[in-house]
mmCIF file of C-alpha atoms in Angstrom:
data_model
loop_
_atom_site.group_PDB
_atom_site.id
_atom_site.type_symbol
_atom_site.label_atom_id
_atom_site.label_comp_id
_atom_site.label_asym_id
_atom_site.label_seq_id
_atom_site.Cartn_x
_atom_site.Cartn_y
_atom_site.Cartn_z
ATOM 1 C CA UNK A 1 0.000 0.000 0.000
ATOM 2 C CA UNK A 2 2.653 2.268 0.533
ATOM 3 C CA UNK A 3 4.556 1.964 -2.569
ATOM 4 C CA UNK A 4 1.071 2.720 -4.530
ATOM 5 C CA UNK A 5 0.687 5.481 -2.228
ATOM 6 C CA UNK A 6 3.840 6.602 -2.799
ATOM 7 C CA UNK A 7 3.655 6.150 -6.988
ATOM 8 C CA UNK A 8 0.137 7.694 -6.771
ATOM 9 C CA UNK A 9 2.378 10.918 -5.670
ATOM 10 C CA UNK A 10 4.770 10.643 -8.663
ATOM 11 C CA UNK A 11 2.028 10.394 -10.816
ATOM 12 C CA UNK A 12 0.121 13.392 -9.733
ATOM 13 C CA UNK A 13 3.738 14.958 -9.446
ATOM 14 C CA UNK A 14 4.268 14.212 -13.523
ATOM 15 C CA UNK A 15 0.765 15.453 -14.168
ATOM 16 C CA UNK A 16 0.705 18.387 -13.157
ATOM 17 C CA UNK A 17 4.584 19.002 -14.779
ATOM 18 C CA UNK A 18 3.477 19.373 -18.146
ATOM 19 C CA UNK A 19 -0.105 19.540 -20.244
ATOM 20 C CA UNK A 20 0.020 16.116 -21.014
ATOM 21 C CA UNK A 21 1.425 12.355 -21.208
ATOM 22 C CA UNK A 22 1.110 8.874 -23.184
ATOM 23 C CA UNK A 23 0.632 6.174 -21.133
ATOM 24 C CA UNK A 24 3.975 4.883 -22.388
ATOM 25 C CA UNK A 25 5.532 7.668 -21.263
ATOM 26 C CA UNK A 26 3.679 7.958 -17.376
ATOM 27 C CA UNK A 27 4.731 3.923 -17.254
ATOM 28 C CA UNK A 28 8.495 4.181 -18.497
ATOM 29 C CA UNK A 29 9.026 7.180 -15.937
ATOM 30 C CA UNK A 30 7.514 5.185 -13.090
ATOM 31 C CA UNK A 31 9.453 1.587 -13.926
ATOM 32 C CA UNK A 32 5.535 -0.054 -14.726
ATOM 33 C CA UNK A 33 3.284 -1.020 -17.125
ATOM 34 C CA UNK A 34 0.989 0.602 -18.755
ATOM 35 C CA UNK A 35 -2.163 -1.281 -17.199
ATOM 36 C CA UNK A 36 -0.207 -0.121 -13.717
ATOM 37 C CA UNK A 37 -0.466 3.239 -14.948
ATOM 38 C CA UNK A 38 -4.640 2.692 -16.004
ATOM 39 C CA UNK A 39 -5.059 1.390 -12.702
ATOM 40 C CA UNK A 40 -3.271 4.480 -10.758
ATOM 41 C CA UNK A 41 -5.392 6.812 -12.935
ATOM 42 C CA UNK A 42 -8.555 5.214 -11.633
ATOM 43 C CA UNK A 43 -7.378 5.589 -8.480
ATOM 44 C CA UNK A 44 -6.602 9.015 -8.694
ATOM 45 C CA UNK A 45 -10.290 9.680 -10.090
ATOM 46 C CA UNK A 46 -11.283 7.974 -7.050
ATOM 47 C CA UNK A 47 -9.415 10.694 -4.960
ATOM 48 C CA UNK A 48 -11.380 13.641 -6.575
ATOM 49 C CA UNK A 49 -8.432 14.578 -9.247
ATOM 50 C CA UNK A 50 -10.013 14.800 -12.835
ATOM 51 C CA UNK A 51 -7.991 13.084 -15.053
ATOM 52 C CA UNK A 52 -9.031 13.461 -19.128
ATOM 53 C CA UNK A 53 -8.008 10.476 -21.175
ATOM 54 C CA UNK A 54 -7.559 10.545 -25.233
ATOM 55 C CA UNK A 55 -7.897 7.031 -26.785
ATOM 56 C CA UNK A 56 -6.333 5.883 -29.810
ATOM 57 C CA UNK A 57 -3.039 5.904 -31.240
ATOM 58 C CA UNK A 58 -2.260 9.258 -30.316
ATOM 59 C CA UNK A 59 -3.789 9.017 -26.912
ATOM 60 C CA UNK A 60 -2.486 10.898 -23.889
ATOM 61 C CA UNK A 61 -3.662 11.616 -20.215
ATOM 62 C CA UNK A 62 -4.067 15.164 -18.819
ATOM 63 C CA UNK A 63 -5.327 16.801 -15.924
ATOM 64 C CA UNK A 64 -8.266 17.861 -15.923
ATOM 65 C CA UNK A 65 -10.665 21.112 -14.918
ATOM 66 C CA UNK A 66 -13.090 19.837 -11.861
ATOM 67 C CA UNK A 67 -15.269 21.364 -9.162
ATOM 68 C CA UNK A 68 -12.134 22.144 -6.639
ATOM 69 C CA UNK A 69 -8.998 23.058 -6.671
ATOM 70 C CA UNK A 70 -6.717 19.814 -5.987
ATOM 71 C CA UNK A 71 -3.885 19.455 -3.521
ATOM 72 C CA UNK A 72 -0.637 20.308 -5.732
ATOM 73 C CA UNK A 73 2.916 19.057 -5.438
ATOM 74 C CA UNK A 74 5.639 21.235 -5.970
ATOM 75 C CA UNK A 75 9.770 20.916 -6.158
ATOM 76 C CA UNK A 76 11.993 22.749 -4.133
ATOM 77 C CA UNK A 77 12.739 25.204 -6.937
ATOM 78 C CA UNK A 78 8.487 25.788 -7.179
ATOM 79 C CA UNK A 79 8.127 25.773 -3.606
ATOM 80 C CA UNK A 80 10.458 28.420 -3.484
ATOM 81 C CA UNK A 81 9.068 30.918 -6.121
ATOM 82 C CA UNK A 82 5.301 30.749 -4.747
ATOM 83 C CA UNK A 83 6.408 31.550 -1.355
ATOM 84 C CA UNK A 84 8.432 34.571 -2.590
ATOM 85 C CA UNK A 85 6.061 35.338 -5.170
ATOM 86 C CA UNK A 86 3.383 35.603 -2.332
ATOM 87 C CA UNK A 87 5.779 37.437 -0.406
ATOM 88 C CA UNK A 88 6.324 40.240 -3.100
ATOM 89 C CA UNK A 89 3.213 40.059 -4.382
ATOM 90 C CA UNK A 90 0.924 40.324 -1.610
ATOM 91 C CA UNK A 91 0.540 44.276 -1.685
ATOM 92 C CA UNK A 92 -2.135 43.847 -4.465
ATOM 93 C CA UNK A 93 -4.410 45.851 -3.763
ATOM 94 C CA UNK A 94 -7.710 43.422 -2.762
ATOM 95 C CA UNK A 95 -5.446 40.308 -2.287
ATOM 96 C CA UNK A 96 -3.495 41.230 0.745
ATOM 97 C CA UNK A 97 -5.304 38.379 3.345
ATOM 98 C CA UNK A 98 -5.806 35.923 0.715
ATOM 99 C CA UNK A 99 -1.677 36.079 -0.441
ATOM 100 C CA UNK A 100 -1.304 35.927 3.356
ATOM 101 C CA UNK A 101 -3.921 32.951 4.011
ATOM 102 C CA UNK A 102 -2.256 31.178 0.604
ATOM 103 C CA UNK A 103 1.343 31.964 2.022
ATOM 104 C CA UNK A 104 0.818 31.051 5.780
ATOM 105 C CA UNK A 105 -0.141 27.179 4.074
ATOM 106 C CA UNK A 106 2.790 27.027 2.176
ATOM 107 C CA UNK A 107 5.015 27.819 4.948
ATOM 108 C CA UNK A 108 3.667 25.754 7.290
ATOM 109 C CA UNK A 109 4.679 22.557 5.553
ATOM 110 C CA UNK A 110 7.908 24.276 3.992
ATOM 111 C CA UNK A 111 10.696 21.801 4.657
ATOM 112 C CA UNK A 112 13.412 23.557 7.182
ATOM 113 C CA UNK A 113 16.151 24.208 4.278
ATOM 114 C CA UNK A 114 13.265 25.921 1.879
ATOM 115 C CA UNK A 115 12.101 27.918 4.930
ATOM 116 C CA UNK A 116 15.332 29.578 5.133
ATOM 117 C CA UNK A 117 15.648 30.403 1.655
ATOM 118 C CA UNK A 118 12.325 31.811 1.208
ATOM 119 C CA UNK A 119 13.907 34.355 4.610
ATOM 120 C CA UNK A 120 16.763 34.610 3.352
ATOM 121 C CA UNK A 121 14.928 36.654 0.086
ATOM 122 C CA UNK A 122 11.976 38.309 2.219
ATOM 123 C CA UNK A 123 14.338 39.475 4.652
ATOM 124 C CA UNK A 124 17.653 41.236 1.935
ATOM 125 C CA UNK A 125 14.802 41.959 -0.793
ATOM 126 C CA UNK A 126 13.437 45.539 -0.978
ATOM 127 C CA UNK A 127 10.931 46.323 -4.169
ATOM 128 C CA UNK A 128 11.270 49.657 -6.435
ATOM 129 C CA UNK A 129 8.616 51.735 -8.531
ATOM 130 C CA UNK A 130 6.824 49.594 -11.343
ATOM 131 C CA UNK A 131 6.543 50.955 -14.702
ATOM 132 C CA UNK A 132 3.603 49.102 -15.974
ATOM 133 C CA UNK A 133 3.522 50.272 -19.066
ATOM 134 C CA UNK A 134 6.588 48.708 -20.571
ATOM 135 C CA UNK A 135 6.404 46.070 -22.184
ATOM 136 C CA UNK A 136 10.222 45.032 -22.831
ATOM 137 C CA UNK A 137 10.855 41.305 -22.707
ATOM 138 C CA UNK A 138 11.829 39.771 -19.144
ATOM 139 C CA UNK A 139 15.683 39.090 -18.509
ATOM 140 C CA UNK A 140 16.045 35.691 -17.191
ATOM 141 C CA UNK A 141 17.487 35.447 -13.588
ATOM 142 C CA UNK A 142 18.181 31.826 -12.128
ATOM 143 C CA UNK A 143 16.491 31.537 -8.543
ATOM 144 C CA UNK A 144 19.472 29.905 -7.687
ATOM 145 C CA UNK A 145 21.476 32.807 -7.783
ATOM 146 C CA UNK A 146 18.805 34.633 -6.264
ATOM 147 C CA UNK A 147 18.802 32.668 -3.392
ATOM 148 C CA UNK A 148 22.801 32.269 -2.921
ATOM 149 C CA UNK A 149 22.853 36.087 -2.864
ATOM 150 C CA UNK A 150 20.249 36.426 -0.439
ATOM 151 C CA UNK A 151 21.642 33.458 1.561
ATOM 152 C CA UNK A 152 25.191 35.668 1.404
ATOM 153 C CA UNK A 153 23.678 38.770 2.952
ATOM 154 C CA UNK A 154 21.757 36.817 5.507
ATOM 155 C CA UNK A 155 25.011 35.082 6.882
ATOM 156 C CA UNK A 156 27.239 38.162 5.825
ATOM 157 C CA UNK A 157 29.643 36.695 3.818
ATOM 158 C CA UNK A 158 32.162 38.335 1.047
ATOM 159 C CA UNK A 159 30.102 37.226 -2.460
ATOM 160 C CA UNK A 160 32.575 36.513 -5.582
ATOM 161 C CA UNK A 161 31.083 37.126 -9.426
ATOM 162 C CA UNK A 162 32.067 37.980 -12.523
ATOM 163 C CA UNK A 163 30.115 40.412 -14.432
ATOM 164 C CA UNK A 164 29.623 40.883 -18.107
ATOM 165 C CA UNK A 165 27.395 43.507 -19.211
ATOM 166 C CA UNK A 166 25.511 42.543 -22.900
ATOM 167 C CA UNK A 167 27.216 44.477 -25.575
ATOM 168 C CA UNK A 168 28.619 47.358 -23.299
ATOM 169 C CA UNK A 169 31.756 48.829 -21.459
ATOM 170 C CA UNK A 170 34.663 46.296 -20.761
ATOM 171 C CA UNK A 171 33.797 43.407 -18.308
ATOM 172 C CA UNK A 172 34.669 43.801 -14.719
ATOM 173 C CA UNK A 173 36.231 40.519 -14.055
ATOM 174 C CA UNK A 174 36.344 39.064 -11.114
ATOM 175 C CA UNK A 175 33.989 41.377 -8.495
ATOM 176 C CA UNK A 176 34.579 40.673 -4.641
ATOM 177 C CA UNK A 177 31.595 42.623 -2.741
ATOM 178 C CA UNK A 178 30.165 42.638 0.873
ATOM 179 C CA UNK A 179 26.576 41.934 -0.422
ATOM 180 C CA UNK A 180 23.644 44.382 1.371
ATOM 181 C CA UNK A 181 20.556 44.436 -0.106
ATOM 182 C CA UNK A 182 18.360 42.524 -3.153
ATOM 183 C CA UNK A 183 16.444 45.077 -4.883
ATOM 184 C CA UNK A 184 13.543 43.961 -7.306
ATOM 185 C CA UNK A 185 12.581 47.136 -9.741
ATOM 186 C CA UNK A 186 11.180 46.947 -13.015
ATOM 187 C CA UNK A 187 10.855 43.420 -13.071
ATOM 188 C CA UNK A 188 14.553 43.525 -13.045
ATOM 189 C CA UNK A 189 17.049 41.832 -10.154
ATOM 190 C CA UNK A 190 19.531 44.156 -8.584
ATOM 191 C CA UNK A 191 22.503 43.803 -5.846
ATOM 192 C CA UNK A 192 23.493 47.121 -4.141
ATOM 193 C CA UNK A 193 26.594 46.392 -2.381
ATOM 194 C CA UNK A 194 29.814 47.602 -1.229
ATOM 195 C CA UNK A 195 33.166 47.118 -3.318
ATOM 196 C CA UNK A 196 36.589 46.367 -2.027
ATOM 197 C CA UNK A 197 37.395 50.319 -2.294
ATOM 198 C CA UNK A 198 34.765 51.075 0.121
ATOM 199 C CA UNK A 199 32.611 52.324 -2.821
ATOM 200 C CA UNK A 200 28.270 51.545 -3.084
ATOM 201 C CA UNK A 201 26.881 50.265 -6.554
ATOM 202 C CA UNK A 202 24.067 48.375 -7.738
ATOM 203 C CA UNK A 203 24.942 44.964 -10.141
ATOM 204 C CA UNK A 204 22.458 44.090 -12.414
ATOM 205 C CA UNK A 205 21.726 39.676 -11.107
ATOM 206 C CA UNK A 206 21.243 38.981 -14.607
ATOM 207 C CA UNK A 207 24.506 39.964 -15.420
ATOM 208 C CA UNK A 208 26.003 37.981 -12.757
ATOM 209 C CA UNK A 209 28.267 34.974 -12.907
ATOM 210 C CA UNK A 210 28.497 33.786 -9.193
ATOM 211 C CA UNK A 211 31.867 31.996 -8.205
ATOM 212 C CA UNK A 212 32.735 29.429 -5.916
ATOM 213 C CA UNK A 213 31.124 30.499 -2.245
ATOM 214 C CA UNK A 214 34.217 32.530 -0.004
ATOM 215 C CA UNK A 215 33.093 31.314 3.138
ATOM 216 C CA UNK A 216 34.397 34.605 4.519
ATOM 217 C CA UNK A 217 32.221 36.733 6.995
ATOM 218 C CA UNK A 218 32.788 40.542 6.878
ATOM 219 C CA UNK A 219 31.390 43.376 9.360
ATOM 220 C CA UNK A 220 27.812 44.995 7.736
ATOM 221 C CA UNK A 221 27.885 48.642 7.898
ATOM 222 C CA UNK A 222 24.796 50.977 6.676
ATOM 223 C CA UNK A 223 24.570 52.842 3.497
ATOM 224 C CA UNK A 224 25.910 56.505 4.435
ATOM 225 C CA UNK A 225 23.467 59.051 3.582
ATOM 226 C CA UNK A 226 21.558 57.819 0.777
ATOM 227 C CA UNK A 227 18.393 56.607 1.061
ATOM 228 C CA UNK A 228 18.127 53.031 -0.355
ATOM 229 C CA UNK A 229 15.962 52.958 -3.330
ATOM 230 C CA UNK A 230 17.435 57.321 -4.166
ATOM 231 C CA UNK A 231 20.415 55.129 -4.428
ATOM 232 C CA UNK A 232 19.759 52.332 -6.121
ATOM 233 C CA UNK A 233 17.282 54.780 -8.736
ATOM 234 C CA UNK A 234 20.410 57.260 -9.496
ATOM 235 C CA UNK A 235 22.833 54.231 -10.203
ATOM 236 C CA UNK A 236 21.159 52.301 -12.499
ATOM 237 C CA UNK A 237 19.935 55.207 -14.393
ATOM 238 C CA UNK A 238 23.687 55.353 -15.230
ATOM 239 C CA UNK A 239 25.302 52.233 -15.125
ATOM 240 C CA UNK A 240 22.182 49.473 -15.182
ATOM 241 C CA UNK A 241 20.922 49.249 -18.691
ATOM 242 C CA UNK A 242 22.045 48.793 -21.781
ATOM 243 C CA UNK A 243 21.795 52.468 -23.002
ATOM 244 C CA UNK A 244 22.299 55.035 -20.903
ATOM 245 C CA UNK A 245 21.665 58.730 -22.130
ATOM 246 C CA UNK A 246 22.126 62.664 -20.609
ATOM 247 C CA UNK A 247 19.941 64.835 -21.667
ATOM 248 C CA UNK A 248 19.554 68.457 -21.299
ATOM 249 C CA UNK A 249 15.784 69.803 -21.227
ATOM 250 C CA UNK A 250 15.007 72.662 -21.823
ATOM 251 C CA UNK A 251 12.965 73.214 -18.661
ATOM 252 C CA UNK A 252 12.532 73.607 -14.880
ATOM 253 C CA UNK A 253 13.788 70.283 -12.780
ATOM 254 C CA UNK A 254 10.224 70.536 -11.427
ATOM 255 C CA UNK A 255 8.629 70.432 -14.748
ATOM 256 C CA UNK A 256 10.374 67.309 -15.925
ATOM 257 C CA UNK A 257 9.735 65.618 -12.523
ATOM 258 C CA UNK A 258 6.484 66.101 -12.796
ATOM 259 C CA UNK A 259 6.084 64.398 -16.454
ATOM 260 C CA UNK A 260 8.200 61.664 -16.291
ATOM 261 C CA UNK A 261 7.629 58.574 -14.118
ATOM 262 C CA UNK A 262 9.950 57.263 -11.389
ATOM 263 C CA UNK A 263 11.325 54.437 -12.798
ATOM 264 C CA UNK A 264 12.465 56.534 -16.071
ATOM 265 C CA UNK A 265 14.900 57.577 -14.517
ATOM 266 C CA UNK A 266 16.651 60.823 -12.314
ATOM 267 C CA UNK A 267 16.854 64.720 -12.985
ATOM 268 C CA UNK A 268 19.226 67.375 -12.182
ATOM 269 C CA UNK A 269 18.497 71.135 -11.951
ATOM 270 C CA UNK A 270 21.042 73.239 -13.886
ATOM 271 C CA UNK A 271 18.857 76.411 -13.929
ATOM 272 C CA UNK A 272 15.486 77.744 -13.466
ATOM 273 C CA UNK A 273 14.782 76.770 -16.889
ATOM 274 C CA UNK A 274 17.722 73.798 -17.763
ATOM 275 C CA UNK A 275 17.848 71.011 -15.931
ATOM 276 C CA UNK A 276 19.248 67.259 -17.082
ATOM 277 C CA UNK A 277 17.967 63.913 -17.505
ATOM 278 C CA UNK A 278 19.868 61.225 -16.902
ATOM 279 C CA UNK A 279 17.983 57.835 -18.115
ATOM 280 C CA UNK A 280 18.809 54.159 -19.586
ATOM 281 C CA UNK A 281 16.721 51.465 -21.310
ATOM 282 C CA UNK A 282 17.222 48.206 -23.243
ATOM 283 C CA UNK A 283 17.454 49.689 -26.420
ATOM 284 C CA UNK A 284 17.794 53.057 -28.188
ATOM 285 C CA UNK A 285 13.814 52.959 -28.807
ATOM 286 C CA UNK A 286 12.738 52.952 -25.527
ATOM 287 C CA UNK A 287 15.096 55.793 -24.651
ATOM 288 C CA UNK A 288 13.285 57.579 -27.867
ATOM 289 C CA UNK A 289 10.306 57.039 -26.167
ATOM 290 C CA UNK A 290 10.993 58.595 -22.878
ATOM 291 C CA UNK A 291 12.289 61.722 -25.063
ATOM 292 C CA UNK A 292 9.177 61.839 -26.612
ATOM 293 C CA UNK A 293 7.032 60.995 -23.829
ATOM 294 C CA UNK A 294 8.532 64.738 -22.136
ATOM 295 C CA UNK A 295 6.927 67.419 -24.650
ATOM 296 C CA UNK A 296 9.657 69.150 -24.453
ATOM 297 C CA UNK A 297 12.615 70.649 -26.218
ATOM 298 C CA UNK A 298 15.750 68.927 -25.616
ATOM 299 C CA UNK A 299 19.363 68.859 -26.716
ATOM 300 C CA UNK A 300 22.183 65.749 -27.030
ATOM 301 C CA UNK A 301 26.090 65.852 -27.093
ATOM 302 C CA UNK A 302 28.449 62.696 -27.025
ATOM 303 C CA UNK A 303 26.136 60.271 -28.131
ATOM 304 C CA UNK A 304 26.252 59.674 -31.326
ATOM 305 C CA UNK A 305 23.876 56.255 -31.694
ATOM 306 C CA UNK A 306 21.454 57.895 -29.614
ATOM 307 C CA UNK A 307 21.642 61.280 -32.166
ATOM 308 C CA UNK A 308 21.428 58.852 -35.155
ATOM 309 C CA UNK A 309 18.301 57.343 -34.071
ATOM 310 C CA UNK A 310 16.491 60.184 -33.376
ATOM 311 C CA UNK A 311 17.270 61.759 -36.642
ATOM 312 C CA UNK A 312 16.028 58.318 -37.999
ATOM 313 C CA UNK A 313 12.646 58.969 -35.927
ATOM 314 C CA UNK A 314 12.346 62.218 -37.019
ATOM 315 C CA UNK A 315 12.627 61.764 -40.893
ATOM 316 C CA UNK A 316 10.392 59.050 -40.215
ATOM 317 C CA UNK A 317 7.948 61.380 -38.742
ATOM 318 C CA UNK A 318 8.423 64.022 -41.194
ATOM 319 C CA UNK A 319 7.696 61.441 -44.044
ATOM 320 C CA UNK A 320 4.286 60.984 -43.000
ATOM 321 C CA UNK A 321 3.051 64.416 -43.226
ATOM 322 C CA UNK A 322 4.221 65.148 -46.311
#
């Protein structure tokens, strides 16, 4: 009974992994035959779990939709993200106590080990302005390194990476760092930590190459005089994208402040009627955008690409009026 019970588990387990499954495939997985597998199907129908079967040569088993929602099993790796996603997540606005009721569930049966990494993020992770209306493509960040980073700020140890940013400035190779916060901004993963000069900068996770753990402990000490997210907002408008552009406007500080949103990126005042913007993007078109998004008269030296494409834009523009 307890093998069954314990193959019934696998089973659901595979289910639920992908769409669907041959019976051929469910039985070679599991080491059993095929009639093993109609059998454990039943049984799972039995349990309340609606299972849709195709006949024929092309036949497959899936999960299907029934009245309830049925127990799921998760990996480590799945457990993880829901528990942080919860975490996160749970400021939606109408969803606060059910994230909470969801996330107090999870955590009750999270194993020890998984416990502590889910802390390990809640506790280093602070969360930046959303700009919901772009609509860029998300970098890929693995959890794992998410996680060791978290787990390196939690236990204050030295964190070793090397860094490669995507068709930009020459590498920094390797980066030793005392490790102090996990920012998530933009949908984007950032480190702000301090270098072995003593100096504060944010690294990009998804540029990130982590090397072999130091094991070494070093002495946390606060971020002087910056305000965390000021900080983290001002360097990666300048060193955290792609592109990176300054722009002077022909306008008050206050008037640009007031038209841009936060996550575009930081202004300084020149004059009562100059000020500059200092932004960064993916790509040259989203920069063009966030030009074009001010109303108002502008002016750009030292950046050739940047120039070109908005003369490109511009033509373009002129082209259809014409």
């Amino acid at each position: 009974m307890r093998e069954t019970s314990s193959r019934l588990l696998s089973l659901l387990a595979l289910m639920q992994s992908r769409p669907a499954w041959t019976g051929a495939e469910l039985a070679a997985r599991l080491d059993v035959s095929t009639r093993t597998i109609r059998n454990d199907i039943d049984r799972l129908r039995e349990l309340g779990y609606p299972v849709d079967a195709t006949r024929g040569a092309a036949g497959y088993y899936q999960l299907g939709v029934g009245a309830k929602l049925p127990p799921l099993l998760l990996d480590d790796e799945e457990a993880v993200a829901v528990a942080v996603g919860l975490r996160t997540g749970a400021g939606v606005s109408g969803m606060e106590e059910s994230s909470a009721r969801a996330l107090a569930k999870l955590e009750q049966v999270l194993p020890h080990r998984l416990r502590r990494q889910v802390n390990a993020i809640h506790t280093t992770l602070s969360k930046g302005p959303d700009n919901t209306g772009s609509n860029v493509k998300d970098p890929e960040v693995d959890p794992g390194v998410v996680t060791t980073i978290a787990a390196a700020i939690r236990d204050e140890h030295y964190l070793r990476f090397d860094y490669a940013v995507p068709d930009g400035a020459e590498d920094q190779l390797p980066i030793l760092v005392e490790p102090y916060r996990l920012v998530s901004w933009q949908r984007y993963w950032y480190l702000v930590a301090r270098d072995e000069r003593g100096e504060w900068h944010t690294y990009r996770v998804d540029w990130m190459e982590l090397r072999m753990a130091t094991g070494r402990r070093y002495q946390p000490r606060p971020m002087p005089g910056d305000e965390l997210m000021d900080f983290v907002l001002r360097d990666v408008a300048s060193t955290g994208w792609k592109v990176h552009a300054r722009i002077t406007v022909f306008a008050s500080a206050e008037e640009v402040l007031s038209r841009i949103h936060a996550a575009v990126g930081i202004v300084e005042s020149v004059d009562d009627d100059t000020c500059v913007l200092i932004t960064g993007a993916e790509s040259l078109e989203v920069v063009a955008v966030y030009i074009g998004m001010l109303g108002l008269d502008f002016h750009i030296t030292n950046q050739p690409a940047l120039a070109e494409h908005l003369q490109i834009i511009g033509e373009r523009y002129l082209r259809s009026i014409t």
